[in-house]
Tab-separated table of C-alpha atoms in Angstrom:
chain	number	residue	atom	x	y	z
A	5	UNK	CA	0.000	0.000	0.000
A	6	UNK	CA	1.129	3.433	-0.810
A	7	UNK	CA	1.938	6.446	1.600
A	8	UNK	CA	-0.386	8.286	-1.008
A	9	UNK	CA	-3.407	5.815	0.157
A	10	UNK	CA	-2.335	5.636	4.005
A	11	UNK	CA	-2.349	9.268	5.012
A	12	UNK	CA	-6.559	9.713	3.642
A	13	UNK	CA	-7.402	6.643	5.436
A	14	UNK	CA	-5.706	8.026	8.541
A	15	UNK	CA	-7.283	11.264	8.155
A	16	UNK	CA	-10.631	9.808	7.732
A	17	UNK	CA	-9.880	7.440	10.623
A	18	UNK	CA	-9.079	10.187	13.117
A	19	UNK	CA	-12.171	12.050	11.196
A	20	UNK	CA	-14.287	9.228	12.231
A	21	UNK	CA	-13.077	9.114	15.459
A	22	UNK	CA	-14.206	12.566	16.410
A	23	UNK	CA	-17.256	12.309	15.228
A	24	UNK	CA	-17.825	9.504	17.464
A	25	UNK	CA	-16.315	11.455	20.552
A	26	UNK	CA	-18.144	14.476	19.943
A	27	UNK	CA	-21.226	13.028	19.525
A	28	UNK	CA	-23.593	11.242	22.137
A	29	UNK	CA	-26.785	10.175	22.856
A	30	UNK	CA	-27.889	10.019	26.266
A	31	UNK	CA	-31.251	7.200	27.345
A	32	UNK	CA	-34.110	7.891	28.557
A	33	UNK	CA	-34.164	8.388	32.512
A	34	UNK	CA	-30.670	9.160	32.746
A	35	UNK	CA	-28.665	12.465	32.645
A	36	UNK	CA	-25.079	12.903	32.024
A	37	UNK	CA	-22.383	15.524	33.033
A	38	UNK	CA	-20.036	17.093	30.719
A	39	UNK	CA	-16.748	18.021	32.240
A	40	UNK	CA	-14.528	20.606	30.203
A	41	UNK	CA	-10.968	20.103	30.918
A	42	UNK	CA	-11.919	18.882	34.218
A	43	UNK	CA	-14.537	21.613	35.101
A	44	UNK	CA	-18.035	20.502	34.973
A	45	UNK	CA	-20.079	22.916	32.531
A	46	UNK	CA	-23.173	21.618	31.670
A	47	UNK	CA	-25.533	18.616	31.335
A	48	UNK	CA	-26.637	16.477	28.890
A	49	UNK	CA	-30.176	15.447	28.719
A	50	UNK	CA	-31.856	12.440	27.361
A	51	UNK	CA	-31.540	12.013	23.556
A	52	UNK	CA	-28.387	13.054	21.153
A	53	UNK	CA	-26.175	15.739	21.830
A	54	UNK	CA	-22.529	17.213	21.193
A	55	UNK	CA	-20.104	17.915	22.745
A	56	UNK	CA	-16.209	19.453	22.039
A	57	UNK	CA	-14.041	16.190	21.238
A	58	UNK	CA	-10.933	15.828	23.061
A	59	UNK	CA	-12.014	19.279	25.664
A	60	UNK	CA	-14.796	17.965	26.402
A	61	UNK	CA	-15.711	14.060	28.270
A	62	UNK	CA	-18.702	13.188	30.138
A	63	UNK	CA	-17.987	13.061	34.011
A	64	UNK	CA	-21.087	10.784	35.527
A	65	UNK	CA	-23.873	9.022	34.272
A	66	UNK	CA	-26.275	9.079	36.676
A	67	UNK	CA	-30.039	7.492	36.543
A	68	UNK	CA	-33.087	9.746	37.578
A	69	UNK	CA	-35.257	6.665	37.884
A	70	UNK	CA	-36.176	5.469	41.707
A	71	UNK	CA	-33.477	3.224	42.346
A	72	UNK	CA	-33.230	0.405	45.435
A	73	UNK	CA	-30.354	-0.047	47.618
A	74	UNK	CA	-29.761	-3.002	50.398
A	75	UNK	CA	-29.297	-2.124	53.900
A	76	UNK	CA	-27.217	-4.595	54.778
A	77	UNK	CA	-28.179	-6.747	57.759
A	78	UNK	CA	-26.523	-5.907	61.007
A	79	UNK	CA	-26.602	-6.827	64.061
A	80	UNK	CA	-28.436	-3.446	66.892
A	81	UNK	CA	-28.675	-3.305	70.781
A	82	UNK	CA	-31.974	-2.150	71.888
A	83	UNK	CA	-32.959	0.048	74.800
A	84	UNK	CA	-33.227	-3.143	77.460
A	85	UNK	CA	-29.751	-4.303	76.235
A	86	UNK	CA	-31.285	-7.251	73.890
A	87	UNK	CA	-29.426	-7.857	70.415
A	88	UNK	CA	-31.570	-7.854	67.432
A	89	UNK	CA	-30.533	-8.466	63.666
A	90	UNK	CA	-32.140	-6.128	61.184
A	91	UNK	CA	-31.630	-5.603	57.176
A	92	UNK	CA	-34.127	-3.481	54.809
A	93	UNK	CA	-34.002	-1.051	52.017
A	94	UNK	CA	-33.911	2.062	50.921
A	95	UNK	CA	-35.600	3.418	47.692
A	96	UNK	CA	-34.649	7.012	46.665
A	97	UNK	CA	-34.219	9.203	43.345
A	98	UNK	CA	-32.190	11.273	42.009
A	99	UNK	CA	-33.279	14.881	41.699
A	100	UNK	CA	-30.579	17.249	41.313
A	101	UNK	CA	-27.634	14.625	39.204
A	102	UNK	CA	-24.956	17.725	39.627
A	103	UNK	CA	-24.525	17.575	43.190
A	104	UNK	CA	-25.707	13.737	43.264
A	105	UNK	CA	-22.323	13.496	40.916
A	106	UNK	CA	-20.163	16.188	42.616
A	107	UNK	CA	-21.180	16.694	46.330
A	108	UNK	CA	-20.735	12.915	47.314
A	109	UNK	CA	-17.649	10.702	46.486
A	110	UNK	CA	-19.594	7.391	46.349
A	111	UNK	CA	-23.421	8.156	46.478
A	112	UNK	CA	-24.517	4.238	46.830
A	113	UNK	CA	-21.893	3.712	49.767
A	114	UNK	CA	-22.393	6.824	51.626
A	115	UNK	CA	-26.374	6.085	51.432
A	116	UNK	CA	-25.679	2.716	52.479
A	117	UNK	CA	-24.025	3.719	55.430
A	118	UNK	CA	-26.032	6.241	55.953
A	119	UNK	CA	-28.671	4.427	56.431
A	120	UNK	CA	-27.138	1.330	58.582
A	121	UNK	CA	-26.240	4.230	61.368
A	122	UNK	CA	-29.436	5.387	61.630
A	123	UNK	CA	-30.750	2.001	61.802
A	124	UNK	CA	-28.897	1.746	64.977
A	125	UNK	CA	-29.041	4.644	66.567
A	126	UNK	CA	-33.264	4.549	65.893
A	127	UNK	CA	-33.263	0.891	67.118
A	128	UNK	CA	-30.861	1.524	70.034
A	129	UNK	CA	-33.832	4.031	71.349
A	130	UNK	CA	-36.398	1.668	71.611
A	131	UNK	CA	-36.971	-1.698	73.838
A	132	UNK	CA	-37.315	-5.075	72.353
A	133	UNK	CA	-41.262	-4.833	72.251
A	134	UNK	CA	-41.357	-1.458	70.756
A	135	UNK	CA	-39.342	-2.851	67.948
A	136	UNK	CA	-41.455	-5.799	66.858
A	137	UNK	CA	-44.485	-4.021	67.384
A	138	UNK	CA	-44.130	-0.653	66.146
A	139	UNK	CA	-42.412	-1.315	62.809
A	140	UNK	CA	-43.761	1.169	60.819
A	141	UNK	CA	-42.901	4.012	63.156
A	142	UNK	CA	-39.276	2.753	63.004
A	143	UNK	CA	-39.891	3.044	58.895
A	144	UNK	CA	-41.146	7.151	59.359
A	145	UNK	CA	-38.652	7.678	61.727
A	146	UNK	CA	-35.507	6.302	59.474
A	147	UNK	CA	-37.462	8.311	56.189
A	148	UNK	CA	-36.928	11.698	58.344
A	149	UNK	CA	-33.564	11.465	59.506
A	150	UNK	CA	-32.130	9.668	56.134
A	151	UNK	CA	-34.128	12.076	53.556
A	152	UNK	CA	-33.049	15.452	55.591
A	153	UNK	CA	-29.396	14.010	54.891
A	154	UNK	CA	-29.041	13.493	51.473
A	155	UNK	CA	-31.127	17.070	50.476
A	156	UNK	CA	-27.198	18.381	50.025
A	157	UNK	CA	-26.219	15.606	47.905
A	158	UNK	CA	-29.578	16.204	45.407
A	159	UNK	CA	-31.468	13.280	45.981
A	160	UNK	CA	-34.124	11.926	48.121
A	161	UNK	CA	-34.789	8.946	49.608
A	162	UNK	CA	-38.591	7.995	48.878
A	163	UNK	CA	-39.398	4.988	51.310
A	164	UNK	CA	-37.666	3.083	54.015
A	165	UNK	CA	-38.409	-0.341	54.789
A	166	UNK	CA	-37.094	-3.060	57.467
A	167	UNK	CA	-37.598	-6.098	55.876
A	168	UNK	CA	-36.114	-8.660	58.732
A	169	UNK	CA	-36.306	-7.865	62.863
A	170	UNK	CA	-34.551	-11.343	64.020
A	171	UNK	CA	-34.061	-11.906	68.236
A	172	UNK	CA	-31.763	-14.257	68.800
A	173	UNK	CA	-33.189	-17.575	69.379
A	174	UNK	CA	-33.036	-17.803	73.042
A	175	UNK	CA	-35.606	-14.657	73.332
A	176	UNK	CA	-37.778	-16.385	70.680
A	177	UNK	CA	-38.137	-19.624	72.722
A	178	UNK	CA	-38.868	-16.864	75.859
A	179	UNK	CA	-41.510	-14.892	73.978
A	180	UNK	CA	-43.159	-18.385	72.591
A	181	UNK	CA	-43.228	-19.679	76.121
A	182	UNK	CA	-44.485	-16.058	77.576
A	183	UNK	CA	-47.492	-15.803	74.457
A	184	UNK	CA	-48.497	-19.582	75.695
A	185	UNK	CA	-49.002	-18.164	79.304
A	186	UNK	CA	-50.830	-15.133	78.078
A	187	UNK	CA	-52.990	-17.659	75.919
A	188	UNK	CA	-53.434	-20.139	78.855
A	189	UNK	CA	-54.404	-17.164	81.142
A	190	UNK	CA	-56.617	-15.740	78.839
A	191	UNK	CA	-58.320	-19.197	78.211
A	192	UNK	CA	-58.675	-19.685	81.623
A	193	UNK	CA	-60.559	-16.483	82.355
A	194	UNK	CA	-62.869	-16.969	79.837
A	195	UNK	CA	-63.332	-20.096	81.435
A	196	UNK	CA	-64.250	-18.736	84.670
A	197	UNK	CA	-66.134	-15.722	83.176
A	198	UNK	CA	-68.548	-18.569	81.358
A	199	UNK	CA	-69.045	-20.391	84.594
A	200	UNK	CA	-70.139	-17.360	86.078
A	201	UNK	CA	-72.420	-16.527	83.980
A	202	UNK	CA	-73.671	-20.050	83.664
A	203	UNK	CA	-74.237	-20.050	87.451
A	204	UNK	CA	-75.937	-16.742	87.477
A	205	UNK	CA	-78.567	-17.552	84.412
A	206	UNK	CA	-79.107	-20.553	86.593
A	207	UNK	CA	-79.749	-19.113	89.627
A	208	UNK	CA	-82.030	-16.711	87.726
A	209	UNK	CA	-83.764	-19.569	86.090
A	210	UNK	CA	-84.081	-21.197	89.569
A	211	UNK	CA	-85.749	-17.749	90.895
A	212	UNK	CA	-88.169	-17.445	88.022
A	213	UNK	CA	-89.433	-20.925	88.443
A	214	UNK	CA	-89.982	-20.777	92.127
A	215	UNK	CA	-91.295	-17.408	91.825
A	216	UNK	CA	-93.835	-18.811	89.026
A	217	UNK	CA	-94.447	-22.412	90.926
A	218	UNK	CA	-95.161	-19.784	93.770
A	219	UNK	CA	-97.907	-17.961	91.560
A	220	UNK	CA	-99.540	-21.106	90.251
A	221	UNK	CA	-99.942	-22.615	93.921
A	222	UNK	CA	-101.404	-19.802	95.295
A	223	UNK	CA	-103.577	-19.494	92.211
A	224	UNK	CA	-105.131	-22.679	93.009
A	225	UNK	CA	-104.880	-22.154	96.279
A	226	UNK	CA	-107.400	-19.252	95.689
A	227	UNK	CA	-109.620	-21.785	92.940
A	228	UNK	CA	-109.768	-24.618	95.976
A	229	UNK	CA	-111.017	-21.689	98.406
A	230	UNK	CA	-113.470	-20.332	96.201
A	231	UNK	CA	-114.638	-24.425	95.294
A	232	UNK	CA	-115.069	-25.485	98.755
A	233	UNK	CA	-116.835	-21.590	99.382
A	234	UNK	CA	-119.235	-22.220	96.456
A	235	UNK	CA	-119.465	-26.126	97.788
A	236	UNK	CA	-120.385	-24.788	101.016
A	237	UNK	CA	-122.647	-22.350	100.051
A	238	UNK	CA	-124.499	-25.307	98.224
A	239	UNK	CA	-124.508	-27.357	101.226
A	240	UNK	CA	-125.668	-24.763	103.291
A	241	UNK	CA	-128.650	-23.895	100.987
A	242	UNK	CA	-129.125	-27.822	100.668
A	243	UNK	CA	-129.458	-27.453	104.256
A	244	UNK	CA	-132.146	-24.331	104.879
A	245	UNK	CA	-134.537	-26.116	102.321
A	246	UNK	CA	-134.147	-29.822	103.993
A	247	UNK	CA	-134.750	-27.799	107.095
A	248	UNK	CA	-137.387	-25.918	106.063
A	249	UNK	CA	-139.230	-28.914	104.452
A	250	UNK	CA	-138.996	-30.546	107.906
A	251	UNK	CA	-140.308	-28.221	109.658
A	252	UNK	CA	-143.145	-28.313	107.398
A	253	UNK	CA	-143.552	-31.834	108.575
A	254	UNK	CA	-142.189	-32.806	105.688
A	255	UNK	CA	-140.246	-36.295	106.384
A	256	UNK	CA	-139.600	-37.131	103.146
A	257	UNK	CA	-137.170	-34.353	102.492
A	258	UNK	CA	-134.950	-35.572	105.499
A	259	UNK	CA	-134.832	-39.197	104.087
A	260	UNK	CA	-133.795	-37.567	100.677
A	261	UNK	CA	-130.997	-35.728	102.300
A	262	UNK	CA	-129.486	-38.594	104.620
A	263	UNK	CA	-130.150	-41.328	101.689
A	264	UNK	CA	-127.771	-38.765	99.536
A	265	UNK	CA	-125.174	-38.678	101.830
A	266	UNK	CA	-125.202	-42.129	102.551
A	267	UNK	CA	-124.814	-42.865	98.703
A	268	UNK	CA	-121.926	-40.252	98.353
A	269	UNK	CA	-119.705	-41.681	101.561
A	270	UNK	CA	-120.274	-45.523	100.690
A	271	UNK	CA	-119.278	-44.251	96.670
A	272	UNK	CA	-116.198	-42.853	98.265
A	273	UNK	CA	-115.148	-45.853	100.051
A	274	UNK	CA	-115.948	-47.838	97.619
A	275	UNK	CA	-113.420	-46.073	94.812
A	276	UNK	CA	-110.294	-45.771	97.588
A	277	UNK	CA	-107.025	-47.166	95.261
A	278	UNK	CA	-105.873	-49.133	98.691
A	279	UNK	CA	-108.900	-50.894	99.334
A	280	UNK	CA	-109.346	-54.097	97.223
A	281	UNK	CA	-112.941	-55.684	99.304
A	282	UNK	CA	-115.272	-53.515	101.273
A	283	UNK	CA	-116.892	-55.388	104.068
A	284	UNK	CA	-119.598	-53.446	106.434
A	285	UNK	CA	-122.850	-54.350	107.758
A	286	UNK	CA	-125.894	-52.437	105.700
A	287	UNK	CA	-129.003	-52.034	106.726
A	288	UNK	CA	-131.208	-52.591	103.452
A	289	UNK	CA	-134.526	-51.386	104.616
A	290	UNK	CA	-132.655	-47.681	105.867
A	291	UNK	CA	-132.063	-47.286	102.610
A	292	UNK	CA	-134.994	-48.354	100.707
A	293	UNK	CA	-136.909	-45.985	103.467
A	294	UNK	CA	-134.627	-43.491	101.839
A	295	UNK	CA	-135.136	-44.184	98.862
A	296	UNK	CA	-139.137	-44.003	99.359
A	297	UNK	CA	-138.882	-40.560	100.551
A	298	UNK	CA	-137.381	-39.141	97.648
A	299	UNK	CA	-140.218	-40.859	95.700
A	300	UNK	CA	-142.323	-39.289	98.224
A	301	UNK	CA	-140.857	-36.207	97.304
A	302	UNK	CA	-141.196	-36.509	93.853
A	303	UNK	CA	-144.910	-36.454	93.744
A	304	UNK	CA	-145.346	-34.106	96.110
A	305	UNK	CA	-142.928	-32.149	93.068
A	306	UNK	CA	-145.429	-33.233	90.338
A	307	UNK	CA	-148.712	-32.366	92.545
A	308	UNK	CA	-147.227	-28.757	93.255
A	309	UNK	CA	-146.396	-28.008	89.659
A	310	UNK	CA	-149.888	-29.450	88.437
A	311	UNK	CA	-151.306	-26.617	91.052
A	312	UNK	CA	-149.067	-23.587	90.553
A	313	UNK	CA	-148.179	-24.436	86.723
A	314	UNK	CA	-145.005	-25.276	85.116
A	315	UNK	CA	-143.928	-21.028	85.364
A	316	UNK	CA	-145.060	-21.050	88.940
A	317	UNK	CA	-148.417	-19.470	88.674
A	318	UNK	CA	-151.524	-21.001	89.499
A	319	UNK	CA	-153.644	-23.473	87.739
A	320	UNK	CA	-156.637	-22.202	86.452
């Protein structure tokens, strides 16, 4: 090959070459710095741009898209002096990529650590039970502290989350056995809370059926007291007219009334459940007497209503 051929291909060559250094193109969601003999001077924004070959390079290439970083797990002393392992991450963005590039020597290390101090010193400030239990405050609290940081070094961190709180076993196997007490306890109360109550909605049952067994026998206490009134009131009128026929001279009347007693007290014996046989002497002509007598009264009866009429008012 000839020196007459070499020199135009090295020309176009270098040609080539600056083209390619002066001219970039940037992606989407990142932003670039441009660095002018060391200086930065301006920014390069997503899409193609130039820039000054050989004066010009780019300096960082930083992302403006939410980006997550690992808190690595570490190991934290708590308030009440009990060790606790705890990891997470952090999500934050990029808002300001000059001092993100220039304020910060290594942005994802300093956050990093950033964020594992603050871990510990927001952990350290709380007892064992405030740390399983109030996670999310832990979250807010780390948000605050890390985001105020980083304001000077253009980005902010979005969202902080714990992701692991591990006691060391030996407190585990103490918790389990302390939430099996606090179940047993809890178990038991309710136990003795439902026997209670059982006992009281049976002593109320208890009350309510005495107090309405009460009701019901004086009820019929009152119904047997009015029967034997009324009963006695019968007999008593039973009485007047037997006594009033018979002082009439009325005999008949006074056989009626003993015959009917005398039927009604041997009808009673008779229909006892613990008597089987019934033996007694019985005078048969007492009670055919008897039983003439309330013939006897009879048609006396029939003569009276065939003189007085069947409405009580004379015959004519």
């Amino acid at each position: 090959m000839s020196v007459g051929l070499i020199i135009p291909l090295v020309i176009l060559a270098i040609v080539l070459a600056t083209i390619f250094a002066g001219v970039k193109t940037v992606p989407q969601g990142q932003q670039w710095t441009v660095e002018r003999l060391g200086k930065y001077v301006r920014t390069l924004t997503p899409g193609l741009s130039v820039i000054i070959p050989y004066i010009d390079r780019i300096g960082r290439k930083l992302s403006l898209m939410e980006t997550v970083l690992d808190i690595p797990s570490q190991e934290v002393i708590t308030r009440d002096n009990a060790t606790v392992t705890a990891d997470g991450v952090v999500f934050f963005q990029v808002l300001e990529p000059v001092k993100a590039a220039y304020e910060v020597e290594n942005l994802v290390f300093a956050l990093s650590s950033l964020a594992m101090t603050n871990v510990r010193s927001v952990i350290g400030a709380m007892d064992l039970d405030e740390v399983l239990s109030q996670r999310d405050q832990i979250n807010r609290r780390l948000l605050s502290v890390v985001d105020q940081a980083t304001l000077a070094w253009g980005i902010k961190a979005t969202r902080i989350e714990l992701r692991n709180i591990q006691p060391p076993q030996h407190l585990l196997d103490a918790m389990a056995k302390q939430m099996t007490a606090e179940r047993e306890k809890r178990a038991e109360i309710l136990t003795a809370e439902g026997a209670k109550q059982s006992a009281i909605l049976r002593a109320e049952g208890e009350k309510q059926a005495a107090v309405l067994d009460a009701e019901g026998r004086l009820e019929a206490a009152k119904r047997d007291a009015e029967a034997r009134e009324r009963l006695a009131e019968a007999e008593a009128k039973a009485t007047a007219v037997v006594s009033a026929a018979i002082g009439e001279g009325n005999v008949a009347a006074l056989n009626y009334f003993v015959a009917q007693k005398y039927v009604e007290a041997f009808g009673t014996l008779a229909a006892s459940p613990n008597q089987k046989l019934v033996l007694m002497p019985m005078e048969a002509t007492g009670v055919i007497s008897s039983l003439a007598g309330i013939a006897e009264l009879a048609k006396d009866a029939q003569a009276a209503a065939k003189k007085t009429g069947p409405w009580g008012n004379k015959a004519e």
